[in-house]
Amino acid sequence: MATPHWLFGDQLGPHFVAPGEDGPARNAPVVMVEARSVFRRRRFHRAKAHLVLSAMRHRAAELGDRVRYVRAETYREGLEKAFGAGGLTVCHPTSRAALRLVRSLDGVRVLPARGFLVPLDDFRAWADGQGGQRLRHEDFYRWVRRGYGLLMDGEGPAGGRWNHDHANREPPPRGARTLGAPAPYRPREDDIDDEVRRDLDRWERHDGIRFVGRDGPRLFPASRREALAALRRFIEHRLAGFGPHEDAVLAADPVMSHSLLSSSLNLGLLDPAECVERAEDAWRSGRAPVNSVEGFVRQIAGWREYVWQLYWHFGEDYRRRNALGHHAPLPDWFLELDADAVTARCLATVLAQVRDTGWTHHIPRLMLLGSHALQRGWDPAEVTDWFHRCFVDGYDWVMLPNVVGMSQYADGGRMTTKPYTSGGAYVHRMSDLCASCVYRPDERVGKHACPFTAGYWAFLHRHRARLERNPRMTRAVRGLDRLSDLDALLREQKRRAEGPP
Ligand code: FAD
């Protein structure tokens, strides 16, 4: 019999069982373990637990007799139940903890990672070749484009430039409540979802397992078929408008032209290569403009790959980095996704999106949720854990660089050259969220003081010594000297630090 192959719950597409030189055996029997301890250890968003379980069970149904699907307390127990002590292969898992586990098991052979464009060894060689300089995303991204011939015309970038950010950072259209993009694909639930719901109810009632957030109708694909339908719909109907308002936020249109493909990519239902290739085809056949296609390719072949590689590159103790010495615990209103307790319209709006769907796009994550946590000095490890638990697409590998590095600057600038945070003026420019808010983006003290504007100045003040040494922050920090009301602002910030803004 061919050596059985073990699939983790984020290795669900056909590319994880395709045979090959470094792949599983042809027609290898498959083992999948649904380990309940995962849900016992952390309080996940219920919609995320639902999605992951539904996707695993859909995959098992597709594989039919080829799979042994075991429900167990732990992975170890599940594997023993499934195959005793025999040999197994497994593709390189996506977390350090899972890698440690598979390496500690007798008879398990770890195959190279799948589900990403760039092999880990190739990245290591590229990083070594950077001569000890900071690893820049833009350099990495161009290297990937060249290496994979993505959006290239000969030696140069297709469309004449590598970077179309200048065309992709527009504020929302004036006066519009929505972007008017065609609706995204949404799946229809089936019997497997009903069974998952019943199990989750039972776990909550009898098993002491607790969730956060609402588990409304499932919004994200749980099978290859659904994921392909979502990709098709995005490429054909929504990609063309992806670029220009990529960074804008509209209260009544949380999705705008975003692809909603992150959970499908991270569950392994889609392979990144097929996503970027289809996007490039859309440009070459005149169905989408180059700025939108480049923006999308940049997200997947650039940011997603870069974050995956940095997770391994930055090493084991990256998760404990806390360069700014932030130790405040996350308050209950945030932990409970209690959007109704929040007065600031921007935060209330996006926290409600997280509560109801387990998703918001990248600007609410970075410039609202993350920025608020940074300004309030919340513990970066707790913030990382919160994002991991509450987002349908959250996994260890994607969380650490995005939260510890990009959003909380807890690595002291290893990933980004400056902290990503702003006052209310940025939120006002890029969204319609300030219009009917009781707080005013241009006020920093008093009862209408915007929590982001006041929080920004308080953050700069707290870290002045460190930030004024950073050439990209010097001007902003010097702005503190022009504030005649800084003392009053700091007093108010201290008083308000506990409650919801
Ligand atoms: P689109 O805007 O349509 O982008 C296309 C794809 O690009 C995404 O589906 C995703 O696969 C990829 N992508 C873009 N940026 C990133 C990035 N920085 N890291 C990884 N992939 C990226 N993404 C996750 O997949 N999981 C997370 O848990 C996650 N947490 C984040 C936390 C913070 C604080 C920040 C700032 C970003 C985070 N991101 C995460 C990145 C990004 O916000 C999401 O990938 C994106 O919002 C998902 O929606 P979408 O599929 O519509 O993305």
PDB file of C-alpha atoms and ligand atoms in Angstrom, residues 48 220 234 238 242 246 255 257-266 295-308 359-367 369-371 383 387-388 391-399 401-404 406-408 415, ligand 1:
ATOM      1  CA  LYS A  48     -14.245  30.753  11.861  1.00  0.00           C
ATOM      2  CA  PHE A 220     -16.862  32.109   2.716  1.00  0.00           C
ATOM      3  CA  PHE A 234     -14.024  38.059  -8.663  1.00  0.00           C
ATOM      4  CA  ARG A 238     -14.906  42.655  -9.625  1.00  0.00           C
ATOM      5  CA  PHE A 242     -10.133  46.397  -7.380  1.00  0.00           C
ATOM      6  CA  GLU A 246      -8.312  49.511  -2.362  1.00  0.00           C
ATOM      7  CA  VAL A 255     -16.390  44.552   0.968  1.00  0.00           C
ATOM      8  CA  SER A 257     -14.006  45.533  -4.565  1.00  0.00           C
ATOM      9  CA  HIS A 258     -11.946  43.294  -2.320  1.00  0.00           C
ATOM     10  CA  SER A 259     -11.658  39.694  -3.418  1.00  0.00           C
ATOM     11  CA  LEU A 260     -12.678  37.903  -0.192  1.00  0.00           C
ATOM     12  CA  LEU A 261     -10.290  35.133  -1.223  1.00  0.00           C
ATOM     13  CA  SER A 262      -7.991  35.127   1.833  1.00  0.00           C
ATOM     14  CA  SER A 263      -9.822  32.383   3.716  1.00  0.00           C
ATOM     15  CA  SER A 264      -9.902  30.169   0.603  1.00  0.00           C
ATOM     16  CA  LEU A 265      -6.195  30.711  -0.019  1.00  0.00           C
ATOM     17  CA  ASN A 266      -5.325  30.084   3.615  1.00  0.00           C
ATOM     18  CA  GLY A 295      -2.613  45.795  -7.228  1.00  0.00           C
ATOM     19  CA  PHE A 296      -4.107  42.333  -6.858  1.00  0.00           C
ATOM     20  CA  VAL A 297      -0.942  40.519  -7.969  1.00  0.00           C
ATOM     21  CA  ARG A 298       1.037  42.662  -5.500  1.00  0.00           C
ATOM     22  CA  GLN A 299      -1.230  41.499  -2.642  1.00  0.00           C
ATOM     23  CA  ILE A 300      -0.872  37.815  -3.443  1.00  0.00           C
ATOM     24  CA  ALA A 301       2.544  37.376  -5.076  1.00  0.00           C
ATOM     25  CA  GLY A 302       4.000  40.198  -2.977  1.00  0.00           C
ATOM     26  CA  TRP A 303       2.471  40.630   0.460  1.00  0.00           C
ATOM     27  CA  ARG A 304       1.090  37.152   1.060  1.00  0.00           C
ATOM     28  CA  GLU A 305       4.325  35.460   0.002  1.00  0.00           C
ATOM     29  CA  TYR A 306       6.481  37.958   1.871  1.00  0.00           C
ATOM     30  CA  VAL A 307       4.535  37.489   5.110  1.00  0.00           C
ATOM     31  CA  TRP A 308       4.756  33.691   4.823  1.00  0.00           C
ATOM     32  CA  TRP A 359     -13.645  39.716   8.326  1.00  0.00           C
ATOM     33  CA  THR A 360     -12.831  43.315   7.453  1.00  0.00           C
ATOM     34  CA  HIS A 361     -10.495  44.501   4.743  1.00  0.00           C
ATOM     35  CA  HIS A 362      -6.890  45.489   5.289  1.00  0.00           C
ATOM     36  CA  ILE A 363      -7.346  49.186   6.131  1.00  0.00           C
ATOM     37  CA  PRO A 364      -9.806  48.620   9.017  1.00  0.00           C
ATOM     38  CA  ARG A 365      -7.416  45.945  10.322  1.00  0.00           C
ATOM     39  CA  LEU A 366      -4.345  48.168  10.071  1.00  0.00           C
ATOM     40  CA  MET A 367      -5.527  51.747  10.461  1.00  0.00           C
ATOM     41  CA  LEU A 369      -8.278  48.107  14.938  1.00  0.00           C
ATOM     42  CA  GLY A 370      -4.492  47.741  14.940  1.00  0.00           C
ATOM     43  CA  SER A 371      -3.821  51.462  15.147  1.00  0.00           C
ATOM     44  CA  VAL A 383      -3.389  41.720  20.063  1.00  0.00           C
ATOM     45  CA  PHE A 387      -6.622  38.802  15.445  1.00  0.00           C
ATOM     46  CA  HIS A 388      -5.805  35.106  15.103  1.00  0.00           C
ATOM     47  CA  PHE A 391     -10.645  36.513  11.745  1.00  0.00           C
ATOM     48  CA  VAL A 392     -11.794  33.778   9.397  1.00  0.00           C
ATOM     49  CA  ASP A 393      -8.461  33.942   7.562  1.00  0.00           C
ATOM     50  CA  GLY A 394      -6.219  34.140  10.663  1.00  0.00           C
ATOM     51  CA  TYR A 395      -3.381  31.608  11.079  1.00  0.00           C
ATOM     52  CA  ASP A 396      -0.170  31.777  13.039  1.00  0.00           C
ATOM     53  CA  TRP A 397       2.041  32.378   9.979  1.00  0.00           C
ATOM     54  CA  VAL A 398      -0.013  35.264   8.655  1.00  0.00           C
ATOM     55  CA  MET A 399      -0.671  36.882  12.030  1.00  0.00           C
ATOM     56  CA  PRO A 401       4.361  39.463  10.666  1.00  0.00           C
ATOM     57  CA  ASN A 402       1.089  41.330  10.057  1.00  0.00           C
ATOM     58  CA  VAL A 403       0.369  42.091  13.699  1.00  0.00           C
ATOM     59  CA  VAL A 404       3.673  41.964  15.616  1.00  0.00           C
ATOM     60  CA  MET A 406       3.274  45.647  10.491  1.00  0.00           C
ATOM     61  CA  SER A 407       0.526  46.722  12.865  1.00  0.00           C
ATOM     62  CA  GLN A 408       2.091  46.906  16.338  1.00  0.00           C
ATOM     63  CA  MET A 415       9.397  44.681   8.994  1.00  0.00           C
TER      64      MET A 415
HETATM   65  P1  FAD B   1      -7.787  41.470  -0.964  1.00  0.00           P
HETATM   66  O1  FAD B   1      -7.699  42.886  -0.589  1.00  0.00           O
HETATM   67  O2  FAD B   1      -8.709  41.100  -2.059  1.00  0.00           O
HETATM   68  O3  FAD B   1      -6.312  40.972  -1.309  1.00  0.00           O
HETATM   69  C1  FAD B   1      -6.056  39.804  -2.078  1.00  0.00           C
HETATM   70  C2  FAD B   1      -5.289  38.776  -1.290  1.00  0.00           C
HETATM   71  O4  FAD B   1      -3.991  39.234  -0.977  1.00  0.00           O
HETATM   72  C3  FAD B   1      -5.888  38.387   0.037  1.00  0.00           C
HETATM   73  O5  FAD B   1      -6.928  37.456  -0.148  1.00  0.00           O
HETATM   74  C4  FAD B   1      -4.692  37.786   0.754  1.00  0.00           C
HETATM   75  O6  FAD B   1      -4.560  36.432   0.445  1.00  0.00           O
HETATM   76  C5  FAD B   1      -3.506  38.533   0.161  1.00  0.00           C
HETATM   77  N1  FAD B   1      -2.930  39.501   1.089  1.00  0.00           N
HETATM   78  C6  FAD B   1      -2.949  40.835   0.968  1.00  0.00           C
HETATM   79  N2  FAD B   1      -2.252  41.421   1.959  1.00  0.00           N
HETATM   80  C7  FAD B   1      -1.784  40.429   2.732  1.00  0.00           C
HETATM   81  C8  FAD B   1      -0.996  40.408   3.910  1.00  0.00           C
HETATM   82  N3  FAD B   1      -0.546  41.524   4.492  1.00  0.00           N
HETATM   83  N4  FAD B   1      -0.739  39.216   4.455  1.00  0.00           N
HETATM   84  C9  FAD B   1      -1.178  38.075   3.887  1.00  0.00           C
HETATM   85  N5  FAD B   1      -1.925  38.043   2.760  1.00  0.00           N
HETATM   86  C10 FAD B   1      -2.212  39.207   2.187  1.00  0.00           C
HETATM   87  N6  FAD B   1      -4.527  38.250   5.837  1.00  0.00           N
HETATM   88  C11 FAD B   1      -4.838  36.973   6.004  1.00  0.00           C
HETATM   89  O7  FAD B   1      -4.920  36.230   5.043  1.00  0.00           O
HETATM   90  N7  FAD B   1      -5.025  36.471   7.258  1.00  0.00           N
HETATM   91  C12 FAD B   1      -4.926  37.246   8.347  1.00  0.00           C
HETATM   92  O8  FAD B   1      -5.116  36.769   9.442  1.00  0.00           O
HETATM   93  C13 FAD B   1      -4.605  38.608   8.190  1.00  0.00           C
HETATM   94  N8  FAD B   1      -4.477  39.419   9.263  1.00  0.00           N
HETATM   95  C14 FAD B   1      -4.135  40.711   9.092  1.00  0.00           C
HETATM   96  C15 FAD B   1      -3.958  41.520  10.222  1.00  0.00           C
HETATM   97  C16 FAD B   1      -3.562  42.822  10.087  1.00  0.00           C
HETATM   98  C17 FAD B   1      -3.344  43.669  11.300  1.00  0.00           C
HETATM   99  C18 FAD B   1      -3.343  43.340   8.795  1.00  0.00           C
HETATM  100  C19 FAD B   1      -2.887  44.738   8.607  1.00  0.00           C
HETATM  101  C20 FAD B   1      -3.526  42.557   7.680  1.00  0.00           C
HETATM  102  C21 FAD B   1      -3.922  41.234   7.807  1.00  0.00           C
HETATM  103  N9  FAD B   1      -4.121  40.398   6.698  1.00  0.00           N
HETATM  104  C22 FAD B   1      -4.414  39.093   6.882  1.00  0.00           C
HETATM  105  C23 FAD B   1      -3.919  40.900   5.345  1.00  0.00           C
HETATM  106  C24 FAD B   1      -5.194  41.432   4.672  1.00  0.00           C
HETATM  107  O9  FAD B   1      -5.822  42.346   5.527  1.00  0.00           O
HETATM  108  C25 FAD B   1      -6.167  40.317   4.316  1.00  0.00           C
HETATM  109  O10 FAD B   1      -5.499  39.317   3.587  1.00  0.00           O
HETATM  110  C26 FAD B   1      -7.303  40.823   3.448  1.00  0.00           C
HETATM  111  O11 FAD B   1      -7.955  41.881   4.092  1.00  0.00           O
HETATM  112  C27 FAD B   1      -8.276  39.692   3.174  1.00  0.00           C
HETATM  113  O12 FAD B   1      -9.359  40.139   2.410  1.00  0.00           O
HETATM  114  P2  FAD B   1      -9.421  39.864   0.846  1.00  0.00           P
HETATM  115  O13 FAD B   1      -9.249  38.418   0.584  1.00  0.00           O
HETATM  116  O14 FAD B   1     -10.627  40.516   0.310  1.00  0.00           O
HETATM  117  O15 FAD B   1      -8.122  40.607   0.342  1.00  0.00           O
END
